CSV table of C-alpha atoms and ligand atoms in Angstrom, one decimal:
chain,number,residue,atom,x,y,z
P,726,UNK,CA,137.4,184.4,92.4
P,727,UNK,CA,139.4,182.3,90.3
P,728,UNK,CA,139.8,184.0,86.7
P,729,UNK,CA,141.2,182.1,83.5
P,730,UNK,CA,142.8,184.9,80.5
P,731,UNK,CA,143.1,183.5,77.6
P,732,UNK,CA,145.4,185.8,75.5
P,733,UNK,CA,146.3,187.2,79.2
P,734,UNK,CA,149.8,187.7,77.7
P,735,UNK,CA,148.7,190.3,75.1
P,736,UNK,CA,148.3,194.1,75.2
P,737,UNK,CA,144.7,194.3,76.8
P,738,UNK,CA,144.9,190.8,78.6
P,739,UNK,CA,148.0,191.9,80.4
P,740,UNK,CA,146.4,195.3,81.3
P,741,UNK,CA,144.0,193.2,82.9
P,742,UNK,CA,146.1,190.7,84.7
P,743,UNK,CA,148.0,193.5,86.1
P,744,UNK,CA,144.6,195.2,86.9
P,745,UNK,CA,143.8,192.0,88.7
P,746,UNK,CA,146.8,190.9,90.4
P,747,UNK,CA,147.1,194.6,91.6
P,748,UNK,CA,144.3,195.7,92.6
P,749,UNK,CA,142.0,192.6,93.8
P,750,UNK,CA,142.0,189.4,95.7
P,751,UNK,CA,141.5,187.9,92.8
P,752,UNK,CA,143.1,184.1,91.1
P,753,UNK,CA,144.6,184.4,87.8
P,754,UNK,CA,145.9,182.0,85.5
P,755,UNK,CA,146.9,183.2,82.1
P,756,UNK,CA,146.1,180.7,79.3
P,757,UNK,CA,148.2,182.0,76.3
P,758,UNK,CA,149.8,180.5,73.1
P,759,UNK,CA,152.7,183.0,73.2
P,760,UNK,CA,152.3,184.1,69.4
P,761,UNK,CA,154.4,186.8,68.1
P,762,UNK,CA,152.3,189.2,69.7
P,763,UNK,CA,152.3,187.3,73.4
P,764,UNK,CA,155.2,189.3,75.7
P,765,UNK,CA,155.8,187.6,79.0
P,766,UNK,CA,157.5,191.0,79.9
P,767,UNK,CA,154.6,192.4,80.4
P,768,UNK,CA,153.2,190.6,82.8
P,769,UNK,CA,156.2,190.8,84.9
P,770,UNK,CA,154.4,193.2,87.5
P,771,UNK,CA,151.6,190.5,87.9
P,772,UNK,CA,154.3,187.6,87.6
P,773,UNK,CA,156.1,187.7,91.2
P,774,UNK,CA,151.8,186.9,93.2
P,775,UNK,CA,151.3,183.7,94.2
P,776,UNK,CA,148.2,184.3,93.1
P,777,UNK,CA,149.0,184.2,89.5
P,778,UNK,CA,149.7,181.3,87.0
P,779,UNK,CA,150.8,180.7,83.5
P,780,UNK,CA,150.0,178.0,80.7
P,781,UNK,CA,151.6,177.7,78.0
P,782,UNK,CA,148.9,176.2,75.1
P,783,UNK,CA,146.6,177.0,72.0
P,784,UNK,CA,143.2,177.7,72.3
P,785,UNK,CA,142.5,175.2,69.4
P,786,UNK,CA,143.8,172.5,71.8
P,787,UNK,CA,140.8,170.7,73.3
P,788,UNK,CA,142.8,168.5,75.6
P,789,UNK,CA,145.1,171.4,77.1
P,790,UNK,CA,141.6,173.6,77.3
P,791,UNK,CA,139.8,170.3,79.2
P,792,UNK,CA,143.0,170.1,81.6
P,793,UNK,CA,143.0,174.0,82.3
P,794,UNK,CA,139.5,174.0,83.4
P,795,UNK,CA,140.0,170.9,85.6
P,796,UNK,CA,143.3,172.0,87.2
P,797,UNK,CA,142.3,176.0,87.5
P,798,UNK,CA,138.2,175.7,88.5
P,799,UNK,CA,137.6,178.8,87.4
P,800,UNK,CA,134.8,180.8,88.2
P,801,UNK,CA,135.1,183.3,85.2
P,802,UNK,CA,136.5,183.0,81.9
P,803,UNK,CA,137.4,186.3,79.9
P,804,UNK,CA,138.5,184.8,76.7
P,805,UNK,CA,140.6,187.5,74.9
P,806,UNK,CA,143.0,185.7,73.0
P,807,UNK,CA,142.7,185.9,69.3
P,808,UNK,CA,144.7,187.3,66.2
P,809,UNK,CA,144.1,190.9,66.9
P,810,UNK,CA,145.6,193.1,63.4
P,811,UNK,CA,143.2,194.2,60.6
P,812,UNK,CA,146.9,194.6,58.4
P,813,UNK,CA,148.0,191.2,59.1
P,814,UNK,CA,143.9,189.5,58.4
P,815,UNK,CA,144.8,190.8,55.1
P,816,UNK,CA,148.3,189.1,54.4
P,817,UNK,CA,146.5,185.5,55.8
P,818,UNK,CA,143.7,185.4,57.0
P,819,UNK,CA,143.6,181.5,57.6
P,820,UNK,CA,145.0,182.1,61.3
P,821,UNK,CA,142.4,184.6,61.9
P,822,UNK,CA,139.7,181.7,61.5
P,823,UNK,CA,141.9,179.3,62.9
P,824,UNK,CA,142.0,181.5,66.3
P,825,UNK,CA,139.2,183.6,66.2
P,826,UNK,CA,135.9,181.1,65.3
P,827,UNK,CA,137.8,177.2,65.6
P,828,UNK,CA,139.7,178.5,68.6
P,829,UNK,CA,136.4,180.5,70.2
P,830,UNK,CA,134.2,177.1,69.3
P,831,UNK,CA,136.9,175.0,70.9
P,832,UNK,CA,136.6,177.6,74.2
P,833,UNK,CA,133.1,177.2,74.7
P,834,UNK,CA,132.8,173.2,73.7
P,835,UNK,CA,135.2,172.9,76.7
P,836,UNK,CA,133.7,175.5,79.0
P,837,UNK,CA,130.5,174.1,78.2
P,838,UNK,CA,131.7,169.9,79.6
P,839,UNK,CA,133.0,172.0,82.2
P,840,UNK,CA,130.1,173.7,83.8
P,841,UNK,CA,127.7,171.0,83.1
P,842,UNK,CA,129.9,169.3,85.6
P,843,UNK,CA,129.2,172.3,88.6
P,844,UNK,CA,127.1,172.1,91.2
P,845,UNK,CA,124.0,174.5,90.5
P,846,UNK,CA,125.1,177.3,92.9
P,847,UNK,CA,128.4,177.1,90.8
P,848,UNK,CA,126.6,177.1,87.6
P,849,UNK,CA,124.5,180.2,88.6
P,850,UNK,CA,127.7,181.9,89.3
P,851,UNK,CA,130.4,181.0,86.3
P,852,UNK,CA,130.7,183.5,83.4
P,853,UNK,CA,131.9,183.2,79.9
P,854,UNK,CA,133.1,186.4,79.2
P,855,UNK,CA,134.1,187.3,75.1
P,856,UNK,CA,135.8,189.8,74.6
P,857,UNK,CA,135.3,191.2,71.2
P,858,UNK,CA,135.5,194.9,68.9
P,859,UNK,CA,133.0,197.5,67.8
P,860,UNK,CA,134.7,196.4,64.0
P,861,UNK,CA,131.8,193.6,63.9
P,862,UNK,CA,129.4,197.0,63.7
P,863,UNK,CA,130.7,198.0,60.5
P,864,UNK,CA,132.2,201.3,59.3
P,865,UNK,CA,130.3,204.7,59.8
P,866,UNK,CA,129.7,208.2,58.2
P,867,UNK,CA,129.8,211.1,59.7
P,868,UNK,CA,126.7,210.3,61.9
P,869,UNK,CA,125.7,208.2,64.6
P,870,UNK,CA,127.1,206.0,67.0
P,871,UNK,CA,127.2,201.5,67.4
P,872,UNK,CA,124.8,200.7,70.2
P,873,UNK,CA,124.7,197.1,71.4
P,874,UNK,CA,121.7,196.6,69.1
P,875,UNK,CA,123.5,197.5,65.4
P,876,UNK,CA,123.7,194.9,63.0
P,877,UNK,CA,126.8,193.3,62.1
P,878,UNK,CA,128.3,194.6,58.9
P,879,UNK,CA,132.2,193.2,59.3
P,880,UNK,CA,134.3,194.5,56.1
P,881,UNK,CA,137.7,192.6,56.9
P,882,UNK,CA,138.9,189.1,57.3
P,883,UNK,CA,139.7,190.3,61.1
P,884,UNK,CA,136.1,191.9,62.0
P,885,UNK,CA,134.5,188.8,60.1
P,886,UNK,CA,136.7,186.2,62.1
P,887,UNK,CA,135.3,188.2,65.4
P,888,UNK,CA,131.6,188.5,64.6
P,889,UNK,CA,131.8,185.1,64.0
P,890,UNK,CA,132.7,184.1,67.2
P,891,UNK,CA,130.6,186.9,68.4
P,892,UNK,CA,127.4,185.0,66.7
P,893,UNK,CA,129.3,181.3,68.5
P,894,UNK,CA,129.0,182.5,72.1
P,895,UNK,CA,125.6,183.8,71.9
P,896,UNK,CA,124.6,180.6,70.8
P,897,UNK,CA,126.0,178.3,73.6
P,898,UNK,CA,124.4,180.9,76.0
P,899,UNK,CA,121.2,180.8,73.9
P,900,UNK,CA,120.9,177.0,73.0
P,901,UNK,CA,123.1,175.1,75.8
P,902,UNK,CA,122.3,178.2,78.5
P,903,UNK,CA,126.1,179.0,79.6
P,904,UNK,CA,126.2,182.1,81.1
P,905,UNK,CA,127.5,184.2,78.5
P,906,UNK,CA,128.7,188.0,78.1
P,907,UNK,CA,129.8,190.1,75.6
P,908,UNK,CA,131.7,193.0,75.1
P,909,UNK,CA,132.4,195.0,72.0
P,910,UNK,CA,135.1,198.0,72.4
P,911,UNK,CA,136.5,200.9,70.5
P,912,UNK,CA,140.2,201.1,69.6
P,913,UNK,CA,142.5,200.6,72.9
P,914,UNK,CA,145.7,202.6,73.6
P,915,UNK,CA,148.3,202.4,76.3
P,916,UNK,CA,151.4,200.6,78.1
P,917,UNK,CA,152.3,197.6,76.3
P,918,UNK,CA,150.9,198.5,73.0
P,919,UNK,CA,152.7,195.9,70.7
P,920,UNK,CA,154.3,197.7,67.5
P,921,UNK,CA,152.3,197.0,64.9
P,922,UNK,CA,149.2,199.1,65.8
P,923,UNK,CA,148.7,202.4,64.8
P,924,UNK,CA,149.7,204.3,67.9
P,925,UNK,CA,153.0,202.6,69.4
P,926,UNK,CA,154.2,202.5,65.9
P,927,UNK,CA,153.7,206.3,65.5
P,928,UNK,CA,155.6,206.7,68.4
P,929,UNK,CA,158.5,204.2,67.8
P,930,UNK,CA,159.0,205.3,64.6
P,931,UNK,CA,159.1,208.6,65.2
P,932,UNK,CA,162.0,208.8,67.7
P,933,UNK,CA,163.8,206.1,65.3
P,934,UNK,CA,163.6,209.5,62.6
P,935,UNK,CA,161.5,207.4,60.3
P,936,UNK,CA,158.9,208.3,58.5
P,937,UNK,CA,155.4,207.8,59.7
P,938,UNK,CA,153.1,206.3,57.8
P,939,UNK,CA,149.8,207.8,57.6
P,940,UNK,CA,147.2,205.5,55.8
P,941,UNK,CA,144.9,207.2,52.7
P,942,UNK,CA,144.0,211.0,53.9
P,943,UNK,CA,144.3,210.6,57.3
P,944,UNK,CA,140.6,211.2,57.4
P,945,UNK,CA,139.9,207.8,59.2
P,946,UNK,CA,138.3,208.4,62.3
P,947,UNK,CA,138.5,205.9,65.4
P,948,UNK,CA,137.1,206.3,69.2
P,949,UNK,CA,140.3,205.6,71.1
P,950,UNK,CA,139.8,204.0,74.7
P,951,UNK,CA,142.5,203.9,77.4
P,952,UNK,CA,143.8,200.4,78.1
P,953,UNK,CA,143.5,200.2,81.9
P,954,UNK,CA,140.1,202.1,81.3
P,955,UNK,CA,139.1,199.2,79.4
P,956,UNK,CA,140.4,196.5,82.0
P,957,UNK,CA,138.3,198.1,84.7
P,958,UNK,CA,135.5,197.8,82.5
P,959,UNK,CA,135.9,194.2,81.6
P,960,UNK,CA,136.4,193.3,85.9
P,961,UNK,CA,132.9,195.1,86.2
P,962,UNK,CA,131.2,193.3,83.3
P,963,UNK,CA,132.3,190.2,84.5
P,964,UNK,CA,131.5,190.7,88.1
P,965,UNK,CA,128.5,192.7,87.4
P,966,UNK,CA,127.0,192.1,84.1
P,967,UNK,CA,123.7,190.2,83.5
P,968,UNK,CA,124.2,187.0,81.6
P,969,UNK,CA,123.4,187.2,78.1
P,970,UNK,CA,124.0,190.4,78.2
P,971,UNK,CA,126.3,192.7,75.7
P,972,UNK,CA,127.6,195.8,77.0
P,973,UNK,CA,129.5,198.5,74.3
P,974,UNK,CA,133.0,199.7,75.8
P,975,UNK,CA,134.0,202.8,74.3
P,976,UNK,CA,136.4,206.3,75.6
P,977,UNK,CA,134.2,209.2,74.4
P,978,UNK,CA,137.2,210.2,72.2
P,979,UNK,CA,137.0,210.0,68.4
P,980,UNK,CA,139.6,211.6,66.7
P,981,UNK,CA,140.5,211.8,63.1
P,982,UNK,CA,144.0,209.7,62.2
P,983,UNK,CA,145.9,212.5,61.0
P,984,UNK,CA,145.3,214.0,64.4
P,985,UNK,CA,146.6,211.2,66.9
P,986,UNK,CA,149.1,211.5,64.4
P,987,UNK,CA,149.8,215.4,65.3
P,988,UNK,CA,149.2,214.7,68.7
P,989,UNK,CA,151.6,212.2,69.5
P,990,UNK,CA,154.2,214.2,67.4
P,991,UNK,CA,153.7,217.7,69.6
P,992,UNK,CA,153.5,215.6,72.8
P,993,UNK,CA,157.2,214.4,71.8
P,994,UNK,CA,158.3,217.6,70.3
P,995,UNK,CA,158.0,219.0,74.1
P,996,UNK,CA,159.2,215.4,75.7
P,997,UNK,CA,162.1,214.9,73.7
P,998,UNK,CA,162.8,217.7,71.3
P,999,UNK,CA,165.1,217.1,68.3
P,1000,UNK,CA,168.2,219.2,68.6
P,1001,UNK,CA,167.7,221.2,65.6
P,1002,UNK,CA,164.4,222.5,66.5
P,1003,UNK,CA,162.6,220.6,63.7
P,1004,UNK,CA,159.1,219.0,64.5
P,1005,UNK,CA,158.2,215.5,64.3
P,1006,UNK,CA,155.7,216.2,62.8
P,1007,UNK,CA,157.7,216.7,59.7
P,1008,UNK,CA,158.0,213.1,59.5
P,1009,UNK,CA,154.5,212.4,59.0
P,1010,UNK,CA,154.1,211.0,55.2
P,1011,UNK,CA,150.8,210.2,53.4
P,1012,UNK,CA,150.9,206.3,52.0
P,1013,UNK,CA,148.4,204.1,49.9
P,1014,UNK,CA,145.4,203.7,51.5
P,1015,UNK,CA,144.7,199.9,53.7
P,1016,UNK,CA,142.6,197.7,51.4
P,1017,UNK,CA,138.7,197.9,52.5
P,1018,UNK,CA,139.7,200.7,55.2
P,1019,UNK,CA,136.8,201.0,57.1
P,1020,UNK,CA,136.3,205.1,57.5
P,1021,UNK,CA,134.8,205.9,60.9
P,1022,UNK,CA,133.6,203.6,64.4
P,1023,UNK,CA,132.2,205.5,67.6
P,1024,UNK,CA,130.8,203.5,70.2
P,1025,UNK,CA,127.8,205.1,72.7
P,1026,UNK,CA,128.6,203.6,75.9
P,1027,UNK,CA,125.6,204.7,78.3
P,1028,UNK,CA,124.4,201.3,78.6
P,1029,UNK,CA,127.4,199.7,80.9
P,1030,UNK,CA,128.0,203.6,82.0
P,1031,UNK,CA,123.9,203.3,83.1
P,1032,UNK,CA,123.9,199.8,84.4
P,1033,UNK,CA,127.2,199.3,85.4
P,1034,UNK,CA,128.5,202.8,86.5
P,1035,UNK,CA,131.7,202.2,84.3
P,1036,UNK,CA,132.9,205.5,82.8
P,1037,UNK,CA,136.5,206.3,81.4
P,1038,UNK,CA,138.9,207.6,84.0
P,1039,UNK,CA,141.0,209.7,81.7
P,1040,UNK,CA,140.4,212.3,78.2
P,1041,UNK,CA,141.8,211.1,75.4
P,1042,UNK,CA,144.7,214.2,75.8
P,1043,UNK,CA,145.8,212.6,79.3
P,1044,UNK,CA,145.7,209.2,78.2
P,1045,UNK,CA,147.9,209.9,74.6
P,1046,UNK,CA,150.3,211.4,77.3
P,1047,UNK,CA,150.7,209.4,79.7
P,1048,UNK,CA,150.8,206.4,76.6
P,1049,UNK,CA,154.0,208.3,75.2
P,1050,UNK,CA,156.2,209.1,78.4
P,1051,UNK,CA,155.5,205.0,79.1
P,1052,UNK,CA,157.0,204.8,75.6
P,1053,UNK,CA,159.1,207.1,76.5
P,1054,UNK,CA,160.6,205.5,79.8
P,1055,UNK,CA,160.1,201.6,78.5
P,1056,UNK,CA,162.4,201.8,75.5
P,1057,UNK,CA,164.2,198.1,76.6
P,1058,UNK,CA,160.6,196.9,76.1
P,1059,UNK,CA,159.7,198.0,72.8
P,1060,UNK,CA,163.3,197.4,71.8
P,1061,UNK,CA,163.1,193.9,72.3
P,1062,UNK,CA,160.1,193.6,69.9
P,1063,UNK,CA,161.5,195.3,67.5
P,1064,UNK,CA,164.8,193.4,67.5
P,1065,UNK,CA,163.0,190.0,67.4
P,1066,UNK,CA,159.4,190.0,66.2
P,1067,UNK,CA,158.8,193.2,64.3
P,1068,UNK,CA,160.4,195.9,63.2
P,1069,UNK,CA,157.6,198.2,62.3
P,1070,UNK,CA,157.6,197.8,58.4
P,1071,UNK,CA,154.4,198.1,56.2
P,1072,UNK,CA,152.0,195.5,56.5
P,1073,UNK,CA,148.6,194.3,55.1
P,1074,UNK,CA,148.8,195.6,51.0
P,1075,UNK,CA,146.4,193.3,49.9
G,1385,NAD,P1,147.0,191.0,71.1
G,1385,NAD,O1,147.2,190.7,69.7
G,1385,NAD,O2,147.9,192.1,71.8
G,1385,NAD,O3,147.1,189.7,72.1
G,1385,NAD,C1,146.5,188.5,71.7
G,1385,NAD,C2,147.0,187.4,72.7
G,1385,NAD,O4,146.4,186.2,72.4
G,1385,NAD,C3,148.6,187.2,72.6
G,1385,NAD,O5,149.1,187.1,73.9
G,1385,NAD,C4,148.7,185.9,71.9
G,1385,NAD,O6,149.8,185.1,72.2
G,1385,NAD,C5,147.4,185.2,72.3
G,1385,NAD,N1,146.9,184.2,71.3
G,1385,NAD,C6,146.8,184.4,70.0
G,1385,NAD,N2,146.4,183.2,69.4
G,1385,NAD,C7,146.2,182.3,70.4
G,1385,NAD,C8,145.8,180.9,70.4
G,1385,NAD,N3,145.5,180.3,69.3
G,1385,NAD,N4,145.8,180.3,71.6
G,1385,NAD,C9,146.2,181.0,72.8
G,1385,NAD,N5,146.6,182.2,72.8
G,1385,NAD,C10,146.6,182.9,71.6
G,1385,NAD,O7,145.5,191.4,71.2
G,1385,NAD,P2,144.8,192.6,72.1
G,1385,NAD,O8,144.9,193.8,71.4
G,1385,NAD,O9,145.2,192.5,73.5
G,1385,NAD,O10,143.2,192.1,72.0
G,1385,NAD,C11,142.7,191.2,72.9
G,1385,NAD,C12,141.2,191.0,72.5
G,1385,NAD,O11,140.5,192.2,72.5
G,1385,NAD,C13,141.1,190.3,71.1
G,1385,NAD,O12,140.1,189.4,71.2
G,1385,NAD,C14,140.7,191.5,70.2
G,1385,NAD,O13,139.9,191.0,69.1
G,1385,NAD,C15,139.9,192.3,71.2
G,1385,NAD,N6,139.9,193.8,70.9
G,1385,NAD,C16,141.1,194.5,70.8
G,1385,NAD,C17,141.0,195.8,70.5
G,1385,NAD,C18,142.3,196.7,70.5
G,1385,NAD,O14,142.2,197.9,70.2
G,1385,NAD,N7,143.5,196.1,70.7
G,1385,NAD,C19,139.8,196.5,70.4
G,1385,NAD,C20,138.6,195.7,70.4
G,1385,NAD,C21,138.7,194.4,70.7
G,1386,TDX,O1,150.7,202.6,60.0
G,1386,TDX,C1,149.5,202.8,60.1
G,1386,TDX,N1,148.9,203.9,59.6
G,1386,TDX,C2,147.6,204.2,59.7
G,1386,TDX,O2,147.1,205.3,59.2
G,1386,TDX,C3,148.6,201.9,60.8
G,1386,TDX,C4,149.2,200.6,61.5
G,1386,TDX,C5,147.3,202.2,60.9
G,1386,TDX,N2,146.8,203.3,60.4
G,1386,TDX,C6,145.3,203.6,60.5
G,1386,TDX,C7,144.4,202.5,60.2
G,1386,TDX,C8,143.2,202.8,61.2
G,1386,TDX,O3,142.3,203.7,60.6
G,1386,TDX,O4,145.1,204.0,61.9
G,1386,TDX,C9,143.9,203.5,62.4
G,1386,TDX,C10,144.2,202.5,63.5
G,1386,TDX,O5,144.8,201.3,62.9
G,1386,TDX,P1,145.2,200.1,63.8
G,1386,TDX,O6,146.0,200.5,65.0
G,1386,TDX,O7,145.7,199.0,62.9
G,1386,TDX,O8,143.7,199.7,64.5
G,1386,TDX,P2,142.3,199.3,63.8
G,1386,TDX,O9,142.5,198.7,62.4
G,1386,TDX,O10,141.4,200.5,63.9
G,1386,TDX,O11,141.9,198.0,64.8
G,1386,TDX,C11,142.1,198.1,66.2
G,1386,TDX,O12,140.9,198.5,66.8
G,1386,TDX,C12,139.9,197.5,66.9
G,1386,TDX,C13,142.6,196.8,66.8
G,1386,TDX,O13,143.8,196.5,66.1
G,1386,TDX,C14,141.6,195.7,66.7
G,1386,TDX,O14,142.1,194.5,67.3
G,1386,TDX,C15,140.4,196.2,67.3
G,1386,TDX,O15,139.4,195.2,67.2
């Protein structure tokens, strides 16, 4: 099949190019603005197949949309690129909506021309596949789990900006009848993790001997999913999956923040102990609380687990592991961020 990734140079597009390039027969092209959070470098591994492609453009860009689809044909489109970071949806929010709901509307219009111009077998088979977070569910109490029929209750700009173009896509598949999917997942982890989020900047931090920040209480809980878990998920929804259909993606691993937190800090106490027996967990420092924090998500997964026979591969315990010896071993690539696009300070006060 021939398979179009937009936002193919982030941290879950690139898990699934990778995936992709790797590990099927499958056409890529990579449709990516390259915003501060796009890193060619991590699709190096997929880069070297002749059976993968790059463009350079904005989603927001009709004309370089319309030319894509007419150059590439594809068959599926997993549309992943969008602002990703609740911290930075609070400093501006006006790229949020730009990317998120203009740039999703701009997607479909085009998909839309496109597939209206298939043949009916071709039609039958295309996919428009969104890519979207359990954060348009709403925050939880201790109780209960987001199954694909909760109503949306998004709390920040971010969440908003997604179930927005959560609400888009369902209506070209309801009103126009593109073959829509959607999938809402829980907190990924892994390779590639850019900086900012809460995991790779734990880890960074702590073997710069920086503080690390822990947001509120630390009481915050989030269900964390393995990256190339969630890349085999997405290959199965859109090879698999039932148009119209929205399938929760979620690793069966809540855990409070102050825990990761630990976590990640005994994991590297063992890896790469500091010399003077101290922990690094003694680093860990309690800072104001993120504006509108939303306090708990958990997904329940069993529908794509009953219909789809996706499960995770790996615990949360493996995949935190695994996550920091990458970090571990990949230090020119994290480097590089941090000496050009970020450098891991505070963001998001409100
Ligand atoms: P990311 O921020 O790492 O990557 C986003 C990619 O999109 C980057 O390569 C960026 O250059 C590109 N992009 C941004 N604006 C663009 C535009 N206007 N035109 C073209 N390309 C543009 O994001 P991620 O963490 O890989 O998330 C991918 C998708 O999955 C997003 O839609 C996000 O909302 C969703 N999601 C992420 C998580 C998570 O834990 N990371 C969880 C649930 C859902
Ligand atoms: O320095 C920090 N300290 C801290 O305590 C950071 C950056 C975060 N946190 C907390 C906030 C959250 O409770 O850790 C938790 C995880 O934070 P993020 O990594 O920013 O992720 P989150 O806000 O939960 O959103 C993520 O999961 C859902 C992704 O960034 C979204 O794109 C996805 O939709």
């Amino acid at each position: 099949m021939r398979i179009l990734v937009t936002g193919g140079a982030g941290f879950i597009g690139s898990a699934l190019v990778r995936r992709l390039i790797q590990h099927t027969d499958h056409q890529v092209l990579v449709f990516d603005k390259l915003t501060y959070a796009g890193v060619l470098s991590s699709l190096e591994l997929a880069a070297a197949s002749n059976r993968y492609s790059f463009v350079q453009a904005d989603i927001c860009d009709a004309e370089a949309v319309s030319k894509a689809l007419s150059d590439f044909q594809p068959q599926v489109i997993a549309h992943l690129a969008a602002e990703s970071h609740v911290d930075r949806s609070i400093d501006g929010p006006g790229a949020f909506v730009q990317t998120n709901l203009v740039g999703t509307f701009v997607m479909l219009n085009q998909a839309l021309g496109y597939w209206r111009g298939l043949s009916d077998a071709d039609k039958a088979a295309f996919r428009f596949h969104h890519i979207s977070t359990d954060e348009v569910f709403g925050s939880l109490g201790e109780e209960g789990f987001f199954t694909e029929t909760t109503p949306y209750d998004p709390r920040s700009p971010y969440s908003a900006s997604k179930a927005g173009s959560d609400h888009l896509v369902r209506a070209w598949g309801h009103t126009y009848g593109l073959p829509v999917l959607v999938t809402n997942c829980s907190n990924n982890y892994g390779p590639y993790h850019f900086p900012e989020k809460l995991i790779p900047l734990i880890i960074i931090r702590a073997l710069n001997g920086e503080p690390l920040p822990v947001y509120g209480d630390g009481s915050n809980v989030r269900d964390w999913l393995f990256v190339e878990d969630h890349a085999a998920a997405l290959q199965a929804v859109f090879e698999k999956g039932a148009p119209g259909q929205t399938y929760n993606v979620g690793g069966n691993a809540e855990r409070r923040n102050i825990d990761v937190v630990r976590t990640i800090c005994a994991i590297l106490d063992r890896h790469r102990p500091h010399t003077d027996g101290r922990s690094y967990a003694e680093q860990i420092a309690f800072v104001t609380d993120r504006p509108g924090h939303d306090q708990r998500y958990a997904i329940d997964a069993s529908k794509i687990r009953a219909e789809l026979g996706w499960t995770p591969s790996v615990t949360f315990e493996q995949g935190i592991e695994a996550t920091v010896v990458w970090f571990l071993e990949n230090e020119a690539w994290w480097r590089d961020i941090l000496d050009q696009r970020y450098a891991t300070e505070r963001l998001g006060h409100g």
